[in-house]
CSV table of C-alpha atoms in Angstrom, one decimal:
chain,number,residue,atom,x,y,z
S,8,MET,CA,-0.5,0.4,0.3
S,9,GLY,CA,1.3,3.4,-1.3
S,10,ALA,CA,-0.2,7.1,-0.1
S,11,ARG,CA,-3.6,7.1,0.3
S,12,ARG,CA,-5.3,10.8,0.7
S,13,ILE,CA,-8.3,11.2,2.7
S,14,ARG,CA,-10.2,13.5,1.2
S,15,GLN,CA,-12.2,15.6,3.7
S,16,ALA,CA,-8.8,15.9,6.5
S,17,ARG,CA,-6.5,16.4,3.3
S,18,LEU,CA,-4.5,13.7,5.7
S,19,PHE,CA,-1.9,11.7,3.8
S,20,VAL,CA,-2.1,7.8,4.8
S,21,LEU,CA,1.2,6.5,4.0
S,22,SER,CA,1.8,3.3,4.4
S,23,ASN,CA,6.0,2.3,5.6
S,24,SER,CA,6.7,0.6,2.6
S,25,HIS,CA,6.5,3.7,0.2
S,26,ALA,CA,7.7,6.4,3.3
S,27,ARG,CA,11.0,4.2,2.7
S,28,ARG,CA,10.9,4.4,-0.5
S,29,LEU,CA,11.1,7.8,-0.2
S,30,TRP,CA,13.0,9.1,2.4
S,31,LEU,CA,15.7,6.5,0.0
S,32,ARG,CA,14.6,8.7,-2.8
S,33,ALA,CA,15.7,12.4,-0.3
S,34,GLN,CA,19.1,10.5,0.0
S,35,ARG,CA,20.2,9.6,-2.8
S,36,LEU,CA,20.8,5.7,-2.2
S,37,ASP,CA,18.7,3.9,-4.6
S,38,GLU,CA,20.5,4.8,-8.0
S,39,HIS,CA,24.0,4.6,-8.9
S,40,ALA,CA,26.0,7.8,-8.8
S,41,PRO,CA,23.1,10.4,-8.5
S,42,PHE,CA,25.5,13.4,-8.4
S,43,GLY,CA,27.8,12.3,-10.6
S,44,GLY,CA,31.6,11.6,-10.9
S,45,GLY,CA,34.9,14.0,-10.2
S,46,PRO,CA,35.8,16.7,-7.4
S,47,GLY,CA,32.3,18.3,-8.3
S,48,ALA,CA,29.2,15.0,-7.5
S,49,THR,CA,31.1,16.1,-3.1
S,50,ARG,CA,30.0,19.2,-3.8
S,51,ALA,CA,26.7,19.0,-5.1
S,52,ALA,CA,26.0,15.7,-2.3
S,53,VAL,CA,27.3,17.7,0.6
S,54,GLU,CA,25.3,21.5,-0.7
S,55,HIS,CA,22.1,18.1,-1.5
S,56,LEU,CA,22.2,16.4,2.2
S,57,GLY,CA,23.1,19.5,4.1
S,58,TYR,CA,25.8,18.3,5.4
S,59,VAL,CA,27.6,15.3,5.9
S,60,GLN,CA,29.5,14.4,10.3
S,61,ILE,CA,33.1,14.7,11.1
S,62,ASP,CA,33.6,12.2,12.9
S,63,THR,CA,38.0,11.1,13.9
S,64,ILE,CA,36.8,7.0,14.8
S,65,ASN,CA,39.1,5.2,12.4
S,66,VAL,CA,38.8,1.3,12.9
S,67,ILE,CA,37.3,1.8,9.3
S,68,GLU,CA,37.5,4.4,7.1
S,69,ARG,CA,36.3,7.8,9.2
S,70,CYS,CA,33.2,8.2,8.1
S,71,HIS,CA,32.9,12.4,6.1
S,72,HIS,CA,35.1,9.6,3.4
S,73,GLN,CA,32.4,6.5,3.9
S,74,ILE,CA,29.8,9.4,3.6
S,75,LEU,CA,30.3,10.8,0.3
S,76,TYR,CA,31.6,7.3,-0.8
S,77,THR,CA,28.0,5.2,-0.2
S,78,ARG,CA,26.8,8.3,-2.9
S,79,ILE,CA,29.5,8.7,-5.0
S,80,PRO,CA,31.2,5.3,-6.0
S,81,GLY,CA,34.4,6.8,-8.1
S,82,TYR,CA,34.8,9.1,-5.1
S,83,ARG,CA,37.8,10.2,-3.5
S,84,ARG,CA,39.6,11.6,0.0
S,85,ASP,CA,41.0,14.3,-2.7
S,86,HIS,CA,37.9,15.4,-4.4
S,87,LEU,CA,36.6,16.4,0.2
S,88,ARG,CA,40.7,18.3,0.2
S,89,GLN,CA,39.5,20.2,-3.2
S,90,ALA,CA,36.5,20.9,-1.8
S,91,GLN,CA,37.4,22.4,1.2
S,92,THR,CA,40.7,24.1,0.5
S,93,VAL,CA,41.0,24.3,-3.1
S,94,ASP,CA,37.6,25.4,-4.5
S,95,LYS,CA,36.6,26.7,-0.8
S,96,THR,CA,32.4,25.2,-2.1
S,97,VAL,CA,33.0,23.1,1.8
S,98,PHE,CA,33.2,24.1,5.3
S,99,GLU,CA,33.7,23.2,8.6
S,100,TYR,CA,31.2,24.2,11.3
S,101,TRP,CA,28.6,22.6,13.4
S,102,THR,CA,25.2,21.2,12.7
S,103,HIS,CA,24.2,18.9,15.6
S,104,ALA,CA,27.7,17.5,15.2
S,105,LEU,CA,30.1,18.6,13.9
S,106,SER,CA,30.6,19.0,10.0
S,107,TYR,CA,30.9,19.9,6.1
S,108,VAL,CA,28.6,22.1,5.1
S,109,PRO,CA,28.0,24.1,1.6
S,110,THR,CA,29.3,27.5,1.9
S,111,ARG,CA,26.2,28.6,0.0
S,112,ASP,CA,24.8,28.7,3.5
S,113,LEU,CA,27.1,29.8,5.5
S,114,ARG,CA,25.3,32.7,6.0
S,115,PHE,CA,22.4,30.3,8.4
S,116,TYR,CA,26.4,29.9,10.3
S,117,LEU,CA,27.1,33.7,10.6
S,118,GLY,CA,24.4,33.9,13.4
S,119,ASP,CA,26.0,31.3,15.9
S,120,MET,CA,29.6,32.6,15.2
S,121,LYS,CA,28.2,35.6,17.1
S,122,ARG,CA,26.8,34.3,19.6
S,123,TYR,CA,29.6,32.3,20.5
S,124,ARG,CA,31.7,36.0,20.1
S,125,GLN,CA,29.0,37.6,22.2
S,126,HIS,CA,28.0,35.2,24.9
S,127,GLY,CA,30.3,32.1,24.9
S,128,ARG,CA,30.4,29.3,26.5
S,129,PRO,CA,31.2,27.2,29.6
S,130,TRP,CA,33.7,25.0,28.1
S,131,PHE,CA,35.5,28.3,27.0
S,132,ALA,CA,36.0,29.7,30.4
S,133,ALA,CA,39.4,28.7,30.8
S,134,VAL,CA,40.1,30.4,27.4
S,135,LYS,CA,42.4,33.9,27.9
S,136,GLU,CA,42.2,36.9,26.4
S,137,GLU,CA,46.5,37.0,25.8
S,138,ASP,CA,46.5,33.0,24.4
S,139,LEU,CA,43.2,34.5,21.8
S,140,ARG,CA,45.4,37.3,19.9
S,141,ARG,CA,48.2,35.5,20.3
S,142,VAL,CA,47.7,32.8,18.4
S,143,LEU,CA,44.9,35.1,15.8
S,144,ALA,CA,48.1,37.1,15.4
S,145,LEU,CA,50.6,34.1,14.6
S,146,ILE,CA,48.2,33.4,11.8
S,147,ARG,CA,47.9,37.0,10.3
S,148,LYS,CA,51.8,36.9,10.8
S,149,GLN,CA,52.5,33.5,9.1
S,150,GLY,CA,49.2,32.4,7.5
S,151,ALA,CA,47.5,29.2,8.8
S,152,LEU,CA,48.3,26.9,10.8
S,153,THR,CA,48.1,23.4,12.9
S,154,ILE,CA,48.5,22.8,16.3
S,155,ARG,CA,51.5,20.6,15.2
S,156,ASP,CA,53.3,24.7,14.7
S,157,ILE,CA,53.4,26.3,17.6
S,158,ASP,CA,55.6,24.2,20.2
S,159,ASP,CA,55.9,27.9,22.6
S,160,ASP,CA,52.4,26.5,25.0
S,161,VAL,CA,53.4,25.5,29.0
S,162,LEU,CA,50.6,22.6,29.7
S,163,LEU,CA,47.4,23.4,31.6
S,164,GLU,CA,45.1,19.7,33.3
S,165,LYS,CA,42.1,18.8,31.2
S,166,GLU,CA,38.8,20.1,32.2
S,167,HIS,CA,37.3,17.0,30.9
S,168,PRO,CA,38.1,13.7,27.9
S,169,TRP,CA,38.8,15.5,25.5
S,170,ALA,CA,39.6,19.1,26.1
S,171,SER,CA,43.2,19.6,25.3
S,172,ARG,CA,46.3,20.9,27.3
S,173,LYS,CA,47.2,23.5,25.1
S,174,PRO,CA,46.3,26.6,25.6
S,175,SER,CA,46.9,27.5,22.0
S,176,LYS,CA,44.3,24.8,20.7
S,177,ARG,CA,41.6,25.8,23.1
S,178,ALA,CA,42.7,29.2,22.2
S,179,LEU,CA,42.1,28.1,18.5
S,180,GLN,CA,39.0,26.0,18.8
S,181,MET,CA,37.1,29.6,20.4
S,182,ALA,CA,37.7,31.1,17.8
S,183,PHE,CA,36.3,28.5,15.7
S,184,TYR,CA,33.4,28.8,16.9
S,185,GLN,CA,33.6,32.2,16.5
S,186,GLY,CA,34.5,32.4,12.9
S,187,VAL,CA,37.2,34.2,13.3
S,188,VAL,CA,39.2,31.4,12.1
S,189,THR,CA,38.4,28.2,9.9
S,190,ILE,CA,39.0,25.0,9.3
S,191,SER,CA,40.7,26.2,5.7
S,192,GLN,CA,42.9,22.3,5.1
S,193,ARG,CA,43.2,18.8,6.6
S,194,THR,CA,45.3,16.8,6.7
S,195,GLY,CA,44.2,14.1,8.0
S,196,MET,CA,42.3,14.5,11.0
S,197,LEU,CA,45.1,17.9,11.9
S,198,LYS,CA,43.6,20.7,11.4
S,199,SER,CA,44.8,23.7,9.7
S,200,TYR,CA,43.3,27.2,10.4
S,201,GLU,CA,43.2,30.5,8.6
S,202,LEU,CA,41.3,33.8,9.7
S,203,THR,CA,38.0,33.3,7.9
S,204,SER,CA,38.1,36.6,6.5
S,205,ARG,CA,41.3,35.6,4.6
S,206,HIS,CA,40.8,31.9,3.6
S,207,PHE,CA,37.3,33.8,2.2
S,208,GLY,CA,38.8,36.5,0.1
S,209,TRP,CA,36.1,38.6,1.4
S,210,GLN,CA,36.4,42.4,1.7
S,211,ARG,CA,33.2,42.3,4.0
S,212,PRO,CA,31.4,39.2,5.1
S,213,PRO,CA,28.1,38.1,4.6
S,214,LYS,CA,25.2,39.6,6.0
S,215,PRO,CA,24.0,37.0,9.1
S,216,ALA,CA,20.4,35.1,8.1
S,217,SER,CA,17.1,36.6,10.3
S,218,GLU,CA,16.2,33.9,12.8
S,219,ARG,CA,13.2,33.0,9.9
S,220,GLU,CA,15.5,32.8,7.3
S,221,ILE,CA,17.5,29.7,9.5
S,222,LEU,CA,13.7,28.1,9.8
S,223,ASP,CA,13.0,27.9,6.4
S,224,TYR,CA,16.1,26.8,5.3
S,225,LEU,CA,16.1,23.9,7.8
S,226,LEU,CA,13.2,23.2,7.0
S,227,ASP,CA,14.0,23.2,3.1
S,228,ARG,CA,17.3,21.5,3.8
S,229,ALA,CA,14.6,18.2,6.0
S,230,LEU,CA,12.2,17.7,3.0
S,231,ARG,CA,14.9,18.0,0.5
S,232,SER,CA,17.1,15.7,2.1
S,233,GLN,CA,13.7,13.7,4.1
S,234,ALA,CA,11.2,14.2,2.2
S,235,VAL,CA,8.5,12.7,4.7
S,236,VAL,CA,9.2,15.6,7.6
S,237,SER,CA,8.4,15.8,11.6
S,238,VAL,CA,9.3,19.1,13.7
S,239,ASP,CA,12.4,16.9,15.6
S,240,SER,CA,13.6,15.1,12.2
S,241,ALA,CA,14.0,19.1,11.0
S,242,CYS,CA,15.1,19.6,14.6
S,243,TYR,CA,17.4,18.1,15.1
S,244,LEU,CA,18.8,18.0,18.7
S,245,ASP,CA,17.9,22.3,17.9
S,246,ALA,CA,14.9,21.5,21.0
S,247,PRO,CA,14.3,25.7,21.3
S,248,ARG,CA,13.6,26.4,17.6
S,249,LYS,CA,11.1,23.4,17.8
S,250,PRO,CA,7.8,25.8,18.4
S,251,ALA,CA,8.9,27.9,15.8
S,252,MET,CA,8.7,25.1,13.7
S,253,ARG,CA,5.9,23.6,13.8
S,254,ARG,CA,3.7,27.8,13.7
S,255,LEU,CA,6.1,27.3,10.2
S,256,ILE,CA,5.1,23.8,8.9
S,257,GLU,CA,1.5,24.9,10.2
S,258,THR,CA,1.4,28.0,7.9
S,259,ARG,CA,3.1,26.0,5.3
S,260,THR,CA,1.0,24.1,5.5
S,261,ARG,CA,-2.7,26.2,5.2
S,262,ARG,CA,-0.5,27.2,2.6
S,263,ARG,CA,-1.0,23.9,1.1
S,264,GLU,CA,3.0,23.7,0.1
S,265,LEU,CA,2.8,21.3,2.9
S,266,VAL,CA,0.0,18.2,3.0
S,267,PRO,CA,0.0,16.7,7.0
S,268,VAL,CA,0.8,12.3,6.0
S,269,GLU,CA,0.3,9.7,8.9
S,270,LEU,CA,2.5,7.5,8.6
S,271,GLU,CA,2.0,3.4,9.6
S,272,GLY,CA,3.4,3.3,13.9
S,273,ALA,CA,4.6,6.7,14.1
S,274,GLY,CA,1.3,7.1,17.1
S,275,LYS,CA,0.6,11.0,17.7
S,276,LEU,CA,3.8,11.4,15.9
S,277,GLN,CA,2.8,14.3,12.9
S,278,HIS,CA,4.5,14.4,9.5
S,279,TRP,CA,4.0,16.6,6.7
S,280,ALA,CA,5.1,15.7,3.4
S,281,ARG,CA,5.0,18.5,0.0
S,282,PRO,CA,2.7,17.6,-2.4
S,283,GLU,CA,4.7,16.7,-5.9
S,284,ALA,CA,7.1,14.6,-3.3
S,285,LEU,CA,3.8,12.1,-2.2
S,286,ASP,CA,2.3,12.6,-6.1
S,287,ALA,CA,5.4,11.2,-7.5
S,288,ALA,CA,6.4,8.0,-9.4
S,289,LEU,CA,8.4,5.5,-7.9
S,290,ASP,CA,10.5,3.0,-10.0
S,291,PRO,CA,10.3,-0.6,-8.8
S,292,ALA,CA,13.0,-0.6,-5.7
S,293,GLN,CA,16.6,-2.4,-6.9
S,294,GLU,CA,17.8,-3.6,-4.4
S,295,TRP,CA,20.9,-1.0,-4.1
S,296,VAL,CA,23.2,-2.3,-1.6
S,297,HIS,CA,25.1,0.3,0.8
S,298,ILE,CA,27.7,-0.3,4.0
S,299,LEU,CA,26.8,3.1,6.3
S,300,SER,CA,27.8,4.5,8.5
S,301,PRO,CA,25.8,4.7,12.2
S,302,PHE,CA,27.4,8.6,11.5
S,303,ASP,CA,24.7,7.9,8.1
S,304,PRO,CA,22.2,11.1,7.5
S,305,LEU,CA,20.2,7.6,7.4
S,306,ILE,CA,21.3,6.6,10.5
S,307,HIS,CA,22.0,8.8,12.9
S,308,GLN,CA,18.8,9.1,14.3
S,309,ARG,CA,17.9,7.2,16.6
S,310,LYS,CA,13.8,7.3,16.7
S,311,ARG,CA,13.8,7.9,13.0
S,312,LEU,CA,15.2,5.0,11.5
S,313,HIS,CA,13.2,3.0,14.5
S,314,LEU,CA,9.8,4.4,13.1
S,315,PHE,CA,10.7,4.1,9.3
S,316,PHE,CA,13.0,0.7,8.7
S,317,GLY,CA,11.8,-1.2,11.9
S,318,TYR,CA,15.4,-1.0,13.2
S,319,GLU,CA,16.7,-0.7,16.2
S,320,HIS,CA,20.8,0.4,15.5
S,321,ARG,CA,23.2,1.0,18.3
S,322,PHE,CA,26.8,2.2,18.9
S,323,GLU,CA,28.2,0.4,21.1
S,324,ALA,CA,31.6,1.2,20.7
S,325,TYR,CA,31.2,3.2,24.2
S,326,VAL,CA,29.7,-0.2,25.6
S,327,PRO,CA,31.3,-3.1,28.0
S,328,LYS,CA,32.4,-6.0,25.4
S,329,ASP,CA,30.1,-8.1,26.7
S,330,LYS,CA,27.7,-6.4,26.1
S,331,ARG,CA,27.3,-5.4,22.3
S,332,ARG,CA,24.4,-7.2,20.3
S,333,PHE,CA,26.7,-5.7,16.7
S,334,GLY,CA,29.8,-4.9,17.7
S,335,TYR,CA,32.3,-1.8,18.9
S,336,PHE,CA,32.0,-0.2,15.1
S,337,ALA,CA,29.1,-2.2,14.6
S,338,GLN,CA,27.5,-0.4,10.0
S,339,PRO,CA,23.9,-1.0,9.3
S,340,VAL,CA,23.7,-2.6,5.9
S,341,LEU,CA,20.8,-1.0,2.8
S,342,VAL,CA,19.8,-4.3,0.6
S,343,GLY,CA,17.5,-2.5,-1.6
S,344,ASP,CA,14.3,-0.4,2.2
S,345,GLU,CA,15.8,-3.1,4.4
S,346,ILE,CA,18.4,-2.8,6.7
S,347,ALA,CA,19.3,-6.1,6.5
S,348,ALA,CA,22.3,-6.9,8.3
S,349,ALA,CA,25.0,-5.5,10.6
S,350,VAL,CA,28.4,-5.9,10.2
S,351,ASP,CA,31.2,-4.7,12.7
S,352,LEU,CA,34.1,-3.9,10.5
S,353,LYS,CA,37.6,-3.4,11.5
S,354,THR,CA,40.8,-2.5,8.4
S,355,ASP,CA,43.6,-3.9,9.5
S,356,ARG,CA,46.2,-1.3,7.2
S,357,GLU,CA,49.1,-3.2,8.2
S,358,ARG,CA,48.0,-6.7,6.5
S,359,ARG,CA,45.8,-4.4,3.7
S,360,LYS,CA,42.4,-6.2,4.8
S,361,LEU,CA,38.7,-5.0,5.7
S,362,LEU,CA,37.7,-7.7,8.6
S,363,VAL,CA,34.5,-9.0,9.5
S,364,GLN,CA,35.2,-8.7,12.8
S,365,ARG,CA,30.9,-10.0,13.5
S,366,TRP,CA,28.0,-10.1,11.5
S,367,THR,CA,24.7,-10.0,12.7
S,368,TRP,CA,21.1,-10.3,10.2
S,369,VAL,CA,18.6,-8.6,11.4
S,370,SER,CA,16.5,-9.9,8.5
S,371,ASN,CA,15.4,-13.0,7.5
S,372,ARG,CA,14.2,-12.6,4.0
S,373,SER,CA,16.9,-14.5,1.1
S,374,ARG,CA,20.2,-15.5,3.4
S,375,ALA,CA,21.8,-16.7,1.0
S,376,SER,CA,21.3,-14.5,-2.0
S,377,ARG,CA,21.9,-11.7,0.2
S,378,LYS,CA,24.9,-12.6,1.9
S,379,ARG,CA,26.5,-13.1,-1.6
S,380,ARG,CA,25.8,-8.7,-2.7
S,381,ILE,CA,26.7,-8.1,1.0
S,382,GLU,CA,29.8,-9.5,0.5
S,383,GLU,CA,30.7,-8.2,-3.3
S,384,ALA,CA,30.1,-4.9,-0.9
S,385,LEU,CA,32.1,-4.8,1.1
S,386,HIS,CA,35.3,-6.7,-1.1
S,387,ARG,CA,34.3,-3.0,-3.1
S,388,PHE,CA,34.2,-1.2,0.5
S,389,GLU,CA,37.5,-2.9,1.1
S,390,ARG,CA,39.5,-0.7,-2.5
S,391,PHE,CA,37.8,2.4,-1.3
S,392,GLN,CA,39.3,1.3,2.7
S,393,LEU,CA,42.8,0.8,1.2
S,394,ALA,CA,43.3,3.2,-2.1
S,395,ARG,CA,46.4,5.0,-1.3
């Protein structure tokens, strides 16, 4: 059963199967090479998705590269470096986590940067003004630098496990969140910091978006990358904006730009979609196989994933070994429109092998034929993992 319109209430009743296919279409996981190839595909993918999350865990390839590879079969790590450092079509900033974001969307983040400058954050309270001035003076004089270029710090005690003992690093991080500096390049996970205005060549910075423009942006981004949205999914980990987001959705619904959707099993959680998205013809689902990062935009909103796919992913890197179900860094495996398995992977870079630590089936359908196709996808993923 697909979408069924209830005329009196102007409500669409949407089966989970149809909802999954709409979301997979929006995520561009239902076709081969949806963004083409070459460096331009990386820019196009980040612009379509709205952000690509960054994470430091590297038992396999880091998640930002894996997310892009999943949608760009010919992706090369240097394509992301070119987009960030040469073409400057993406930049790094905080969404729900540290992420690559399209430079065209930068003005929607300038308000957050200004709030950091005006009000600060508790975890930067220890940063001294003299340390900030010192690192900014170094960048102005010498150009972009990494934390390794500063070797005269007097080390401090850590305030929490993720803190740095280097005052200069704390100062650079604060300047980054304030928008004074940006990350102009990454070498592995080593960041080069440059003055934001110099990196982008600004005579004057762009005009910050208004709060209403930011809400429009967040909703449009969710509709583009999710197709069927809720207030929670459009404001993921951004609770203060939820009341205003609901009002915006209600306004668009009155204008018939959005229609309410009733999703199987959603209970009282409301969803909406653009009418044209619901009316679009969907080709019969081809069973593409994708090895997904736990930070993939299809996966990281766990409640939404469970509602649409009936699959409850567990991120177990911080779970004691004897209590893990899927494994330390399990990867959900998408086959067609179903999460079929979870495979815990590790790259042995010395022996140049991708190791399957644990394989957990979460679907009973066609295991024998699917196992062969998943293994083929793992071989392709291994070649990407180990490419120089």
